Amino acid sequence: MTVQIDTLPALRLLLAEQRRQGKSIGLVPTMGNLHAGHVSLVTCAKAQCDFVITSIFVNPLQFGPNEDYARYPRTLPADKTVLETADCDAVFTPAVAELYPAGLEQQTRISVPHLSTLYCGKSRPGHFDGVCTIVCKLFNMSQPDVAFFGLKDFQQFFLISRMVADLQLPLSLVGMPTIREASGLAMSSRNGFLNADQREQATAIFATLQHIARLIRNGERDFPQLERLALGQLAAAGLRPDYFHVVDRTSLLPAHSQSLELVLLTAAYAGSTRLIDNVTVEAPVHG
Ligand code: AMP
């Protein structure tokens, strides 16, 4: 049985009881419209923790004024069924007023400097401050031993890791691999916005990432040239690329000539739907 709670006092009571029983607590923060990617996080959490709570909260603080907050899919009844099936112990479904009682304007914010302004942060100013703030609040409210995130949101996971380190928060993080459709398209709650043509176009995102990764593995090191090639491939597929960057995944800064551990980060629009994806790649050591 998945217990549903929607207030902070009820959450504290429930989790205090679990802690009193000596149970470890795993937290899976989500915005709902759950798919197999989310389920993989819950399954991993169940394997590692005694009590697993999934939060479902479409966080207004991380959406820009012209973004899709209002039409973001909200499918709570179906989500509850998914969580029951995944044997999730509890689901936290707070209202906006429960988490932002003083309103959004007055909310104290958590901001990871500089890295929050790159890549997705450049196209979505303030987005990662909204993400870090809500995740920090959820950590404070539930005080989990372990929190589970998807590496599909690579920059997000990097920034949350940095926040946890900088604020010396007493929990550990787990980053899980991206779950994909058979076509290679990364599962996302926003895929539901795509029509058949756009869904087809969107397969070019992972294909392009894989192509560029292959070139790097084969020794190609002209990263600006590879980025231009990738943008061209995305556009040729009918997408509107936002960015494609070869990034040093140890620092999240743009890769330089000595970078070996890389991640390719990209975002592209299919119609008006913005999709993100990434792949990690090891550059060969030159002899
Ligand atoms: P969201 O509901 O989109 O905010 O995502 C909630 C969590 O699920 C985040 O940690 C995401 O990185 C993760 N997630 C989303 N899509 C996937 C996916 N395709 N594979 C694995 N994890 C995912």
PDB file of C-alpha atoms and ligand atoms in Angstrom:
ATOM      1  CA  MET A   1       0.000   0.000   0.000  1.00  0.00           C
ATOM      2  CA  THR A   2       1.328   3.427  -0.956  1.00  0.00           C
ATOM      3  CA  VAL A   3       0.330   5.946   1.721  1.00  0.00           C
ATOM      4  CA  GLN A   4      -0.516   9.398   0.336  1.00  0.00           C
ATOM      5  CA  ILE A   5       0.237  12.501   2.387  1.00  0.00           C
ATOM      6  CA  ASP A   6       0.027  16.093   1.295  1.00  0.00           C
ATOM      7  CA  THR A   7       0.982  18.207   4.310  1.00  0.00           C
ATOM      8  CA  LEU A   8       4.310  18.857   5.958  1.00  0.00           C
ATOM      9  CA  PRO A   9       3.161  17.850   9.479  1.00  0.00           C
ATOM     10  CA  ALA A  10       1.825  14.522   8.120  1.00  0.00           C
ATOM     11  CA  LEU A  11       5.109  13.945   6.282  1.00  0.00           C
ATOM     12  CA  ARG A  12       7.162  14.631   9.414  1.00  0.00           C
ATOM     13  CA  LEU A  13       4.967  12.342  11.515  1.00  0.00           C
ATOM     14  CA  LEU A  14       5.129   9.491   9.016  1.00  0.00           C
ATOM     15  CA  LEU A  15       8.888   9.684   8.555  1.00  0.00           C
ATOM     16  CA  ALA A  16       9.604  10.154  12.282  1.00  0.00           C
ATOM     17  CA  GLU A  17       7.753   6.906  12.885  1.00  0.00           C
ATOM     18  CA  GLN A  18       9.852   5.095  10.265  1.00  0.00           C
ATOM     19  CA  ARG A  19      13.063   6.462  11.778  1.00  0.00           C
ATOM     20  CA  ARG A  20      11.922   5.420  15.246  1.00  0.00           C
ATOM     21  CA  GLN A  21      11.613   1.887  13.875  1.00  0.00           C
ATOM     22  CA  GLY A  22      15.207   2.151  12.673  1.00  0.00           C
ATOM     23  CA  LYS A  23      14.302   2.237   8.980  1.00  0.00           C
ATOM     24  CA  SER A  24      16.458   3.971   6.393  1.00  0.00           C
ATOM     25  CA  ILE A  25      14.594   6.432   4.187  1.00  0.00           C
ATOM     26  CA  GLY A  26      14.936   6.844   0.426  1.00  0.00           C
ATOM     27  CA  LEU A  27      13.510   9.878  -1.376  1.00  0.00           C
ATOM     28  CA  VAL A  28      12.607  10.043  -5.079  1.00  0.00           C
ATOM     29  CA  PRO A  29      11.710  13.635  -6.053  1.00  0.00           C
ATOM     30  CA  THR A  30       9.561  13.908  -9.198  1.00  0.00           C
ATOM     31  CA  MET A  31       7.100  16.177 -10.950  1.00  0.00           C
ATOM     32  CA  GLY A  32       4.760  13.235 -11.634  1.00  0.00           C
ATOM     33  CA  ASN A  33       3.366  11.863 -14.898  1.00  0.00           C
ATOM     34  CA  LEU A  34       5.412   8.849 -13.960  1.00  0.00           C
ATOM     35  CA  HIS A  35       7.051   6.625 -16.573  1.00  0.00           C
ATOM     36  CA  ALA A  36       9.584   3.794 -16.593  1.00  0.00           C
ATOM     37  CA  GLY A  37      12.436   6.247 -15.883  1.00  0.00           C
ATOM     38  CA  HIS A  38      10.833   7.256 -12.594  1.00  0.00           C
ATOM     39  CA  VAL A  39      10.022   3.629 -11.792  1.00  0.00           C
ATOM     40  CA  SER A  40      13.700   2.695 -12.179  1.00  0.00           C
ATOM     41  CA  LEU A  41      14.499   5.223  -9.439  1.00  0.00           C
ATOM     42  CA  VAL A  42      11.818   3.830  -7.122  1.00  0.00           C
ATOM     43  CA  THR A  43      12.975   0.257  -7.772  1.00  0.00           C
ATOM     44  CA  CYS A  44      16.568   1.181  -6.977  1.00  0.00           C
ATOM     45  CA  ALA A  45      15.442   3.062  -3.858  1.00  0.00           C
ATOM     46  CA  LYS A  46      13.445   0.044  -2.686  1.00  0.00           C
ATOM     47  CA  ALA A  47      16.534  -2.134  -3.085  1.00  0.00           C
ATOM     48  CA  GLN A  48      18.678   0.233  -1.012  1.00  0.00           C
ATOM     49  CA  CYS A  49      16.330   1.690   1.605  1.00  0.00           C
ATOM     50  CA  ASP A  50      13.776   0.326   4.075  1.00  0.00           C
ATOM     51  CA  PHE A  51      11.171   2.994   3.397  1.00  0.00           C
ATOM     52  CA  VAL A  52      10.766   4.821   0.081  1.00  0.00           C
ATOM     53  CA  ILE A  53       8.869   8.040  -0.441  1.00  0.00           C
ATOM     54  CA  THR A  54       8.254   9.588  -3.855  1.00  0.00           C
ATOM     55  CA  SER A  55       7.360  13.258  -4.022  1.00  0.00           C
ATOM     56  CA  ILE A  56       5.137  14.547  -6.811  1.00  0.00           C
ATOM     57  CA  PHE A  57       5.212  18.313  -7.100  1.00  0.00           C
ATOM     58  CA  VAL A  58       5.176  20.438 -10.243  1.00  0.00           C
ATOM     59  CA  ASN A  59       7.441  23.148  -8.887  1.00  0.00           C
ATOM     60  CA  PRO A  60       6.426  26.607 -10.147  1.00  0.00           C
ATOM     61  CA  LEU A  61       9.736  28.091  -8.995  1.00  0.00           C
ATOM     62  CA  GLN A  62      11.693  26.245 -11.706  1.00  0.00           C
ATOM     63  CA  PHE A  63       9.530  27.332 -14.653  1.00  0.00           C
ATOM     64  CA  GLY A  64      10.129  30.559 -16.562  1.00  0.00           C
ATOM     65  CA  PRO A  65       7.202  32.909 -17.308  1.00  0.00           C
ATOM     66  CA  ASN A  66       6.841  31.624 -20.877  1.00  0.00           C
ATOM     67  CA  GLU A  67       7.368  27.952 -20.107  1.00  0.00           C
ATOM     68  CA  ASP A  68       4.962  25.035 -19.780  1.00  0.00           C
ATOM     69  CA  TYR A  69       4.077  25.157 -16.043  1.00  0.00           C
ATOM     70  CA  ALA A  70       0.331  25.471 -16.676  1.00  0.00           C
ATOM     71  CA  ARG A  71       0.158  22.633 -19.194  1.00  0.00           C
ATOM     72  CA  TYR A  72       2.719  20.320 -17.576  1.00  0.00           C
ATOM     73  CA  PRO A  73       0.942  16.912 -17.365  1.00  0.00           C
ATOM     74  CA  ARG A  74      -0.678  16.227 -13.998  1.00  0.00           C
ATOM     75  CA  THR A  75      -1.823  12.606 -13.785  1.00  0.00           C
ATOM     76  CA  LEU A  76      -2.021  11.796 -10.081  1.00  0.00           C
ATOM     77  CA  PRO A  77      -4.508   8.865 -10.194  1.00  0.00           C
ATOM     78  CA  ALA A  78      -2.378   7.026 -12.777  1.00  0.00           C
ATOM     79  CA  ASP A  79       0.810   7.946 -10.883  1.00  0.00           C
ATOM     80  CA  LYS A  80      -0.564   6.419  -7.698  1.00  0.00           C
ATOM     81  CA  THR A  81      -1.225   3.160  -9.535  1.00  0.00           C
ATOM     82  CA  VAL A  82       2.342   3.188 -10.879  1.00  0.00           C
ATOM     83  CA  LEU A  83       3.713   3.703  -7.363  1.00  0.00           C
ATOM     84  CA  GLU A  84       1.499   0.940  -5.915  1.00  0.00           C
ATOM     85  CA  THR A  85       2.826  -1.440  -8.564  1.00  0.00           C
ATOM     86  CA  ALA A  86       6.412  -0.379  -7.811  1.00  0.00           C
ATOM     87  CA  ASP A  87       5.738  -1.074  -4.120  1.00  0.00           C
ATOM     88  CA  CYS A  88       6.583   2.503  -3.139  1.00  0.00           C
ATOM     89  CA  ASP A  89       5.804   3.036   0.546  1.00  0.00           C
ATOM     90  CA  ALA A  90       4.553   6.626   0.412  1.00  0.00           C
ATOM     91  CA  VAL A  91       3.816   9.491  -1.950  1.00  0.00           C
ATOM     92  CA  PHE A  92       4.043  13.146  -0.932  1.00  0.00           C
ATOM     93  CA  THR A  93       1.738  15.353  -2.991  1.00  0.00           C
ATOM     94  CA  PRO A  94       1.838  18.836  -1.477  1.00  0.00           C
ATOM     95  CA  ALA A  95      -0.069  21.824  -2.848  1.00  0.00           C
ATOM     96  CA  VAL A  96       1.934  24.869  -3.926  1.00  0.00           C
ATOM     97  CA  ALA A  97       0.770  26.780  -0.813  1.00  0.00           C
ATOM     98  CA  GLU A  98       2.130  24.000   1.417  1.00  0.00           C
ATOM     99  CA  LEU A  99       5.668  24.429   0.081  1.00  0.00           C
ATOM    100  CA  TYR A 100       5.592  28.164  -0.627  1.00  0.00           C
ATOM    101  CA  PRO A 101       3.345  29.554   2.133  1.00  0.00           C
ATOM    102  CA  ALA A 102       4.848  33.035   1.799  1.00  0.00           C
ATOM    103  CA  GLY A 103       4.579  32.975  -2.005  1.00  0.00           C
ATOM    104  CA  LEU A 104       7.263  32.524  -4.644  1.00  0.00           C
ATOM    105  CA  GLU A 105       8.634  36.065  -4.572  1.00  0.00           C
ATOM    106  CA  GLN A 106       9.607  35.915  -0.901  1.00  0.00           C
ATOM    107  CA  GLN A 107      11.094  32.429  -1.051  1.00  0.00           C
ATOM    108  CA  THR A 108      14.744  32.128   0.045  1.00  0.00           C
ATOM    109  CA  ARG A 109      16.631  30.532  -2.833  1.00  0.00           C
ATOM    110  CA  ILE A 110      19.560  28.197  -3.192  1.00  0.00           C
ATOM    111  CA  SER A 111      21.885  29.062  -6.054  1.00  0.00           C
ATOM    112  CA  VAL A 112      24.950  27.154  -7.213  1.00  0.00           C
ATOM    113  CA  PRO A 113      27.112  29.878  -8.756  1.00  0.00           C
ATOM    114  CA  HIS A 114      28.217  29.951 -12.383  1.00  0.00           C
ATOM    115  CA  LEU A 115      27.422  26.319 -13.330  1.00  0.00           C
ATOM    116  CA  SER A 116      23.706  27.139 -12.956  1.00  0.00           C
ATOM    117  CA  THR A 117      24.011  29.676 -15.750  1.00  0.00           C
ATOM    118  CA  LEU A 118      25.498  27.333 -18.372  1.00  0.00           C
ATOM    119  CA  TYR A 119      23.774  25.061 -20.936  1.00  0.00           C
ATOM    120  CA  CYS A 120      20.132  24.603 -19.794  1.00  0.00           C
ATOM    121  CA  GLY A 121      20.650  27.440 -17.306  1.00  0.00           C
ATOM    122  CA  LYS A 122      21.502  29.796 -20.133  1.00  0.00           C
ATOM    123  CA  SER A 123      18.254  29.071 -21.971  1.00  0.00           C
ATOM    124  CA  ARG A 124      16.226  28.880 -18.766  1.00  0.00           C
ATOM    125  CA  PRO A 125      17.417  31.681 -16.443  1.00  0.00           C
ATOM    126  CA  GLY A 126      16.629  30.890 -12.802  1.00  0.00           C
ATOM    127  CA  HIS A 127      15.606  27.312 -13.602  1.00  0.00           C
ATOM    128  CA  PHE A 128      18.333  25.634 -11.562  1.00  0.00           C
ATOM    129  CA  ASP A 129      17.859  28.014  -8.625  1.00  0.00           C
ATOM    130  CA  GLY A 130      14.251  26.816  -8.592  1.00  0.00           C
ATOM    131  CA  VAL A 131      15.369  23.179  -8.798  1.00  0.00           C
ATOM    132  CA  CYS A 132      18.032  23.468  -6.083  1.00  0.00           C
ATOM    133  CA  THR A 133      15.637  25.355  -3.813  1.00  0.00           C
ATOM    134  CA  ILE A 134      12.846  22.783  -4.035  1.00  0.00           C
ATOM    135  CA  VAL A 135      15.233  19.841  -3.736  1.00  0.00           C
ATOM    136  CA  CYS A 136      16.902  21.407  -0.695  1.00  0.00           C
ATOM    137  CA  LYS A 137      13.470  21.990   0.861  1.00  0.00           C
ATOM    138  CA  LEU A 138      12.435  18.383   0.164  1.00  0.00           C
ATOM    139  CA  PHE A 139      15.689  17.178   1.741  1.00  0.00           C
ATOM    140  CA  ASN A 140      15.032  19.303   4.827  1.00  0.00           C
ATOM    141  CA  MET A 141      11.426  18.183   5.081  1.00  0.00           C
ATOM    142  CA  SER A 142      12.036  14.465   4.663  1.00  0.00           C
ATOM    143  CA  GLN A 143      15.680  14.130   5.809  1.00  0.00           C
ATOM    144  CA  PRO A 144      16.314  11.046   3.684  1.00  0.00           C
ATOM    145  CA  ASP A 145      19.376   8.830   4.012  1.00  0.00           C
ATOM    146  CA  VAL A 146      19.572   8.532   0.230  1.00  0.00           C
ATOM    147  CA  ALA A 147      17.970  10.521  -2.604  1.00  0.00           C
ATOM    148  CA  PHE A 148      17.610   9.137  -6.131  1.00  0.00           C
ATOM    149  CA  PHE A 149      17.842  11.113  -9.377  1.00  0.00           C
ATOM    150  CA  GLY A 150      18.106  10.375 -13.092  1.00  0.00           C
ATOM    151  CA  LEU A 151      21.263  11.168 -15.028  1.00  0.00           C
ATOM    152  CA  LYS A 152      19.018  12.146 -17.921  1.00  0.00           C
ATOM    153  CA  ASP A 153      19.063  15.526 -16.198  1.00  0.00           C
ATOM    154  CA  PHE A 154      22.848  15.480 -16.047  1.00  0.00           C
ATOM    155  CA  GLN A 155      23.408  19.143 -15.236  1.00  0.00           C
ATOM    156  CA  GLN A 156      20.682  18.974 -12.573  1.00  0.00           C
ATOM    157  CA  PHE A 157      22.354  15.985 -10.896  1.00  0.00           C
ATOM    158  CA  PHE A 158      25.737  17.698 -10.994  1.00  0.00           C
ATOM    159  CA  LEU A 159      24.329  20.869  -9.402  1.00  0.00           C
ATOM    160  CA  ILE A 160      22.416  18.951  -6.716  1.00  0.00           C
ATOM    161  CA  SER A 161      25.622  17.027  -5.893  1.00  0.00           C
ATOM    162  CA  ARG A 162      27.453  20.345  -5.614  1.00  0.00           C
ATOM    163  CA  MET A 163      24.705  21.787  -3.414  1.00  0.00           C
ATOM    164  CA  VAL A 164      24.794  18.759  -1.089  1.00  0.00           C
ATOM    165  CA  ALA A 165      28.573  19.040  -0.806  1.00  0.00           C
ATOM    166  CA  ASP A 166      28.601  22.824  -0.321  1.00  0.00           C
ATOM    167  CA  LEU A 167      25.806  22.808   2.267  1.00  0.00           C
ATOM    168  CA  GLN A 168      27.238  19.649   3.881  1.00  0.00           C
ATOM    169  CA  LEU A 169      23.841  17.997   3.851  1.00  0.00           C
ATOM    170  CA  PRO A 170      23.788  14.623   5.631  1.00  0.00           C
ATOM    171  CA  LEU A 171      22.584  12.341   2.850  1.00  0.00           C
ATOM    172  CA  SER A 172      23.959  10.462  -0.120  1.00  0.00           C
ATOM    173  CA  LEU A 173      22.852  10.735  -3.730  1.00  0.00           C
ATOM    174  CA  VAL A 174      22.372   8.073  -6.363  1.00  0.00           C
ATOM    175  CA  GLY A 175      22.295   8.953 -10.086  1.00  0.00           C
ATOM    176  CA  MET A 176      20.555   6.384 -12.286  1.00  0.00           C
ATOM    177  CA  PRO A 177      21.024   5.737 -16.024  1.00  0.00           C
ATOM    178  CA  THR A 178      18.558   7.136 -18.554  1.00  0.00           C
ATOM    179  CA  ILE A 179      15.678   4.846 -19.497  1.00  0.00           C
ATOM    180  CA  ARG A 180      14.842   5.084 -23.216  1.00  0.00           C
ATOM    181  CA  GLU A 181      12.080   4.082 -25.556  1.00  0.00           C
ATOM    182  CA  ALA A 182      12.902   1.415 -28.161  1.00  0.00           C
ATOM    183  CA  SER A 183      13.651   4.266 -30.612  1.00  0.00           C
ATOM    184  CA  GLY A 184      16.374   5.595 -28.317  1.00  0.00           C
ATOM    185  CA  LEU A 185      14.296   8.616 -27.291  1.00  0.00           C
ATOM    186  CA  ALA A 186      14.868   9.339 -23.591  1.00  0.00           C
ATOM    187  CA  MET A 187      11.667   8.873 -21.623  1.00  0.00           C
ATOM    188  CA  SER A 188      10.261  12.181 -20.461  1.00  0.00           C
ATOM    189  CA  SER A 189       6.960  13.510 -19.210  1.00  0.00           C
ATOM    190  CA  ARG A 190       7.173  16.015 -22.071  1.00  0.00           C
ATOM    191  CA  ASN A 191       7.189  13.239 -24.720  1.00  0.00           C
ATOM    192  CA  GLY A 192       3.402  13.194 -24.383  1.00  0.00           C
ATOM    193  CA  PHE A 193       3.326  16.608 -26.079  1.00  0.00           C
ATOM    194  CA  LEU A 194       4.874  15.150 -29.269  1.00  0.00           C
ATOM    195  CA  ASN A 195       2.841  14.181 -32.312  1.00  0.00           C
ATOM    196  CA  ALA A 196       3.915  11.226 -34.467  1.00  0.00           C
ATOM    197  CA  ASP A 197       6.168  13.347 -36.731  1.00  0.00           C
ATOM    198  CA  GLN A 198       7.851  15.088 -33.826  1.00  0.00           C
ATOM    199  CA  ARG A 199       8.395  11.779 -32.044  1.00  0.00           C
ATOM    200  CA  GLU A 200      10.187  10.561 -35.169  1.00  0.00           C
ATOM    201  CA  GLN A 201      12.262  13.767 -35.402  1.00  0.00           C
ATOM    202  CA  ALA A 202      13.144  13.481 -31.707  1.00  0.00           C
ATOM    203  CA  THR A 203      14.954  10.170 -32.280  1.00  0.00           C
ATOM    204  CA  ALA A 204      17.682  12.261 -33.943  1.00  0.00           C
ATOM    205  CA  ILE A 205      18.688  13.587 -30.509  1.00  0.00           C
ATOM    206  CA  PHE A 206      20.066  10.297 -29.193  1.00  0.00           C
ATOM    207  CA  ALA A 207      21.316   9.296 -32.662  1.00  0.00           C
ATOM    208  CA  THR A 208      23.313  12.537 -32.899  1.00  0.00           C
ATOM    209  CA  LEU A 209      24.708  12.109 -29.379  1.00  0.00           C
ATOM    210  CA  GLN A 210      25.819   8.589 -30.247  1.00  0.00           C
ATOM    211  CA  HIS A 211      27.343   9.701 -33.539  1.00  0.00           C
ATOM    212  CA  ILE A 212      29.411  12.466 -31.918  1.00  0.00           C
ATOM    213  CA  ALA A 213      30.442  10.111 -29.086  1.00  0.00           C
ATOM    214  CA  ARG A 214      31.693   7.633 -31.698  1.00  0.00           C
ATOM    215  CA  LEU A 215      33.761  10.314 -33.436  1.00  0.00           C
ATOM    216  CA  ILE A 216      35.341  11.298 -30.112  1.00  0.00           C
ATOM    217  CA  ARG A 217      36.117   7.668 -29.274  1.00  0.00           C
ATOM    218  CA  ASN A 218      37.784   7.437 -32.683  1.00  0.00           C
ATOM    219  CA  GLY A 219      40.111  10.280 -31.727  1.00  0.00           C
ATOM    220  CA  GLU A 220      38.320  13.409 -32.999  1.00  0.00           C
ATOM    221  CA  ARG A 221      39.222  16.325 -30.671  1.00  0.00           C
ATOM    222  CA  ASP A 222      38.034  19.439 -32.479  1.00  0.00           C
ATOM    223  CA  PHE A 223      35.105  19.962 -30.123  1.00  0.00           C
ATOM    224  CA  PRO A 224      33.765  23.226 -31.631  1.00  0.00           C
ATOM    225  CA  GLN A 225      33.682  21.500 -35.018  1.00  0.00           C
ATOM    226  CA  LEU A 226      31.840  18.499 -33.511  1.00  0.00           C
ATOM    227  CA  GLU A 227      29.332  20.831 -31.863  1.00  0.00           C
ATOM    228  CA  ARG A 228      28.623  22.502 -35.222  1.00  0.00           C
ATOM    229  CA  LEU A 229      28.243  19.102 -36.876  1.00  0.00           C
ATOM    230  CA  ALA A 230      25.782  17.989 -34.185  1.00  0.00           C
ATOM    231  CA  LEU A 231      23.703  21.177 -34.431  1.00  0.00           C
ATOM    232  CA  GLY A 232      23.517  20.639 -38.194  1.00  0.00           C
ATOM    233  CA  GLN A 233      22.329  17.049 -37.765  1.00  0.00           C
ATOM    234  CA  LEU A 234      19.638  18.047 -35.286  1.00  0.00           C
ATOM    235  CA  ALA A 235      18.405  20.798 -37.614  1.00  0.00           C
ATOM    236  CA  ALA A 236      18.480  18.453 -40.618  1.00  0.00           C
ATOM    237  CA  ALA A 237      16.136  16.106 -38.730  1.00  0.00           C
ATOM    238  CA  GLY A 238      13.600  18.941 -38.410  1.00  0.00           C
ATOM    239  CA  LEU A 239      14.432  19.872 -34.804  1.00  0.00           C
ATOM    240  CA  ARG A 240      15.317  23.354 -33.565  1.00  0.00           C
ATOM    241  CA  PRO A 241      18.513  22.823 -31.588  1.00  0.00           C
ATOM    242  CA  ASP A 242      18.954  24.928 -28.447  1.00  0.00           C
ATOM    243  CA  TYR A 243      22.519  23.870 -27.706  1.00  0.00           C
ATOM    244  CA  PHE A 244      24.962  20.991 -28.079  1.00  0.00           C
ATOM    245  CA  HIS A 245      28.091  21.069 -25.927  1.00  0.00           C
ATOM    246  CA  VAL A 246      31.042  18.800 -25.337  1.00  0.00           C
ATOM    247  CA  VAL A 247      31.573  19.108 -21.591  1.00  0.00           C
ATOM    248  CA  ASP A 248      34.212  17.936 -19.113  1.00  0.00           C
ATOM    249  CA  ARG A 249      32.075  15.900 -16.736  1.00  0.00           C
ATOM    250  CA  THR A 250      34.493  16.283 -13.803  1.00  0.00           C
ATOM    251  CA  SER A 251      33.930  20.061 -13.746  1.00  0.00           C
ATOM    252  CA  LEU A 252      30.823  20.568 -15.925  1.00  0.00           C
ATOM    253  CA  LEU A 253      32.821  23.228 -17.766  1.00  0.00           C
ATOM    254  CA  PRO A 254      33.308  23.143 -21.543  1.00  0.00           C
ATOM    255  CA  ALA A 255      35.789  20.403 -22.470  1.00  0.00           C
ATOM    256  CA  HIS A 256      39.361  21.500 -23.175  1.00  0.00           C
ATOM    257  CA  SER A 257      42.133  19.724 -25.022  1.00  0.00           C
ATOM    258  CA  GLN A 258      43.188  17.668 -21.966  1.00  0.00           C
ATOM    259  CA  SER A 259      39.646  16.601 -20.956  1.00  0.00           C
ATOM    260  CA  LEU A 260      39.162  12.831 -21.040  1.00  0.00           C
ATOM    261  CA  GLU A 261      35.958  12.210 -19.096  1.00  0.00           C
ATOM    262  CA  LEU A 262      33.310  13.887 -21.190  1.00  0.00           C
ATOM    263  CA  VAL A 263      29.580  14.269 -21.380  1.00  0.00           C
ATOM    264  CA  LEU A 264      27.739  15.505 -24.449  1.00  0.00           C
ATOM    265  CA  LEU A 265      24.849  17.713 -23.376  1.00  0.00           C
ATOM    266  CA  THR A 266      22.085  18.795 -25.710  1.00  0.00           C
ATOM    267  CA  ALA A 267      18.643  20.384 -25.807  1.00  0.00           C
ATOM    268  CA  ALA A 268      16.421  20.710 -28.866  1.00  0.00           C
ATOM    269  CA  TYR A 269      12.864  21.664 -29.669  1.00  0.00           C
ATOM    270  CA  ALA A 270      10.502  19.323 -31.489  1.00  0.00           C
ATOM    271  CA  GLY A 271       7.729  21.739 -32.383  1.00  0.00           C
ATOM    272  CA  SER A 272       7.327  23.750 -29.179  1.00  0.00           C
ATOM    273  CA  THR A 273       8.464  20.915 -26.899  1.00  0.00           C
ATOM    274  CA  ARG A 274      11.945  21.271 -25.439  1.00  0.00           C
ATOM    275  CA  LEU A 275      13.736  17.944 -24.967  1.00  0.00           C
ATOM    276  CA  ILE A 276      17.101  17.291 -23.309  1.00  0.00           C
ATOM    277  CA  ASP A 277      19.458  14.342 -23.424  1.00  0.00           C
ATOM    278  CA  ASN A 278      23.116  13.468 -22.898  1.00  0.00           C
ATOM    279  CA  VAL A 279      25.642  10.670 -23.218  1.00  0.00           C
ATOM    280  CA  THR A 280      28.926  10.201 -21.399  1.00  0.00           C
ATOM    281  CA  VAL A 281      32.031   9.384 -23.416  1.00  0.00           C
ATOM    282  CA  GLU A 282      35.674   8.685 -22.610  1.00  0.00           C
ATOM    283  CA  ALA A 283      38.145  10.371 -24.949  1.00  0.00           C
ATOM    284  CA  PRO A 284      41.073   8.147 -25.924  1.00  0.00           C
ATOM    285  CA  VAL A 285      44.426   9.069 -24.358  1.00  0.00           C
ATOM    286  CA  HIS A 286      46.822  10.285 -27.037  1.00  0.00           C
ATOM    287  CA  GLY A 287      50.149   8.493 -27.074  1.00  0.00           C
TER     288      GLY A 287
HETATM  289  P1  AMP B   1      10.882  14.782 -13.479  1.00  0.00           P
HETATM  290  O1  AMP B   1       9.583  14.216 -12.983  1.00  0.00           O
HETATM  291  O2  AMP B   1      10.965  14.885 -14.960  1.00  0.00           O
HETATM  292  O3  AMP B   1      11.274  16.036 -12.740  1.00  0.00           O
HETATM  293  O4  AMP B   1      11.983  13.712 -13.091  1.00  0.00           O
HETATM  294  C1  AMP B   1      12.076  13.194 -11.786  1.00  0.00           C
HETATM  295  C2  AMP B   1      13.326  12.358 -11.700  1.00  0.00           C
HETATM  296  O5  AMP B   1      13.264  11.301 -12.641  1.00  0.00           O
HETATM  297  C3  AMP B   1      14.591  13.166 -12.014  1.00  0.00           C
HETATM  298  O6  AMP B   1      15.642  12.762 -11.142  1.00  0.00           O
HETATM  299  C4  AMP B   1      14.873  12.773 -13.447  1.00  0.00           C
HETATM  300  O7  AMP B   1      16.242  12.863 -13.786  1.00  0.00           O
HETATM  301  C5  AMP B   1      14.409  11.317 -13.449  1.00  0.00           C
HETATM  302  N1  AMP B   1      14.114  10.895 -14.815  1.00  0.00           N
HETATM  303  C6  AMP B   1      13.340  11.549 -15.724  1.00  0.00           C
HETATM  304  N2  AMP B   1      13.343  10.890 -16.904  1.00  0.00           N
HETATM  305  C7  AMP B   1      14.153   9.820 -16.741  1.00  0.00           C
HETATM  306  C8  AMP B   1      14.579   8.759 -17.595  1.00  0.00           C
HETATM  307  N3  AMP B   1      14.186   8.677 -18.873  1.00  0.00           N
HETATM  308  N4  AMP B   1      15.417   7.818 -17.090  1.00  0.00           N
HETATM  309  C9  AMP B   1      15.833   7.892 -15.806  1.00  0.00           C
HETATM  310  N5  AMP B   1      15.468   8.856 -14.940  1.00  0.00           N
HETATM  311  C10 AMP B   1      14.646   9.816 -15.404  1.00  0.00           C
END
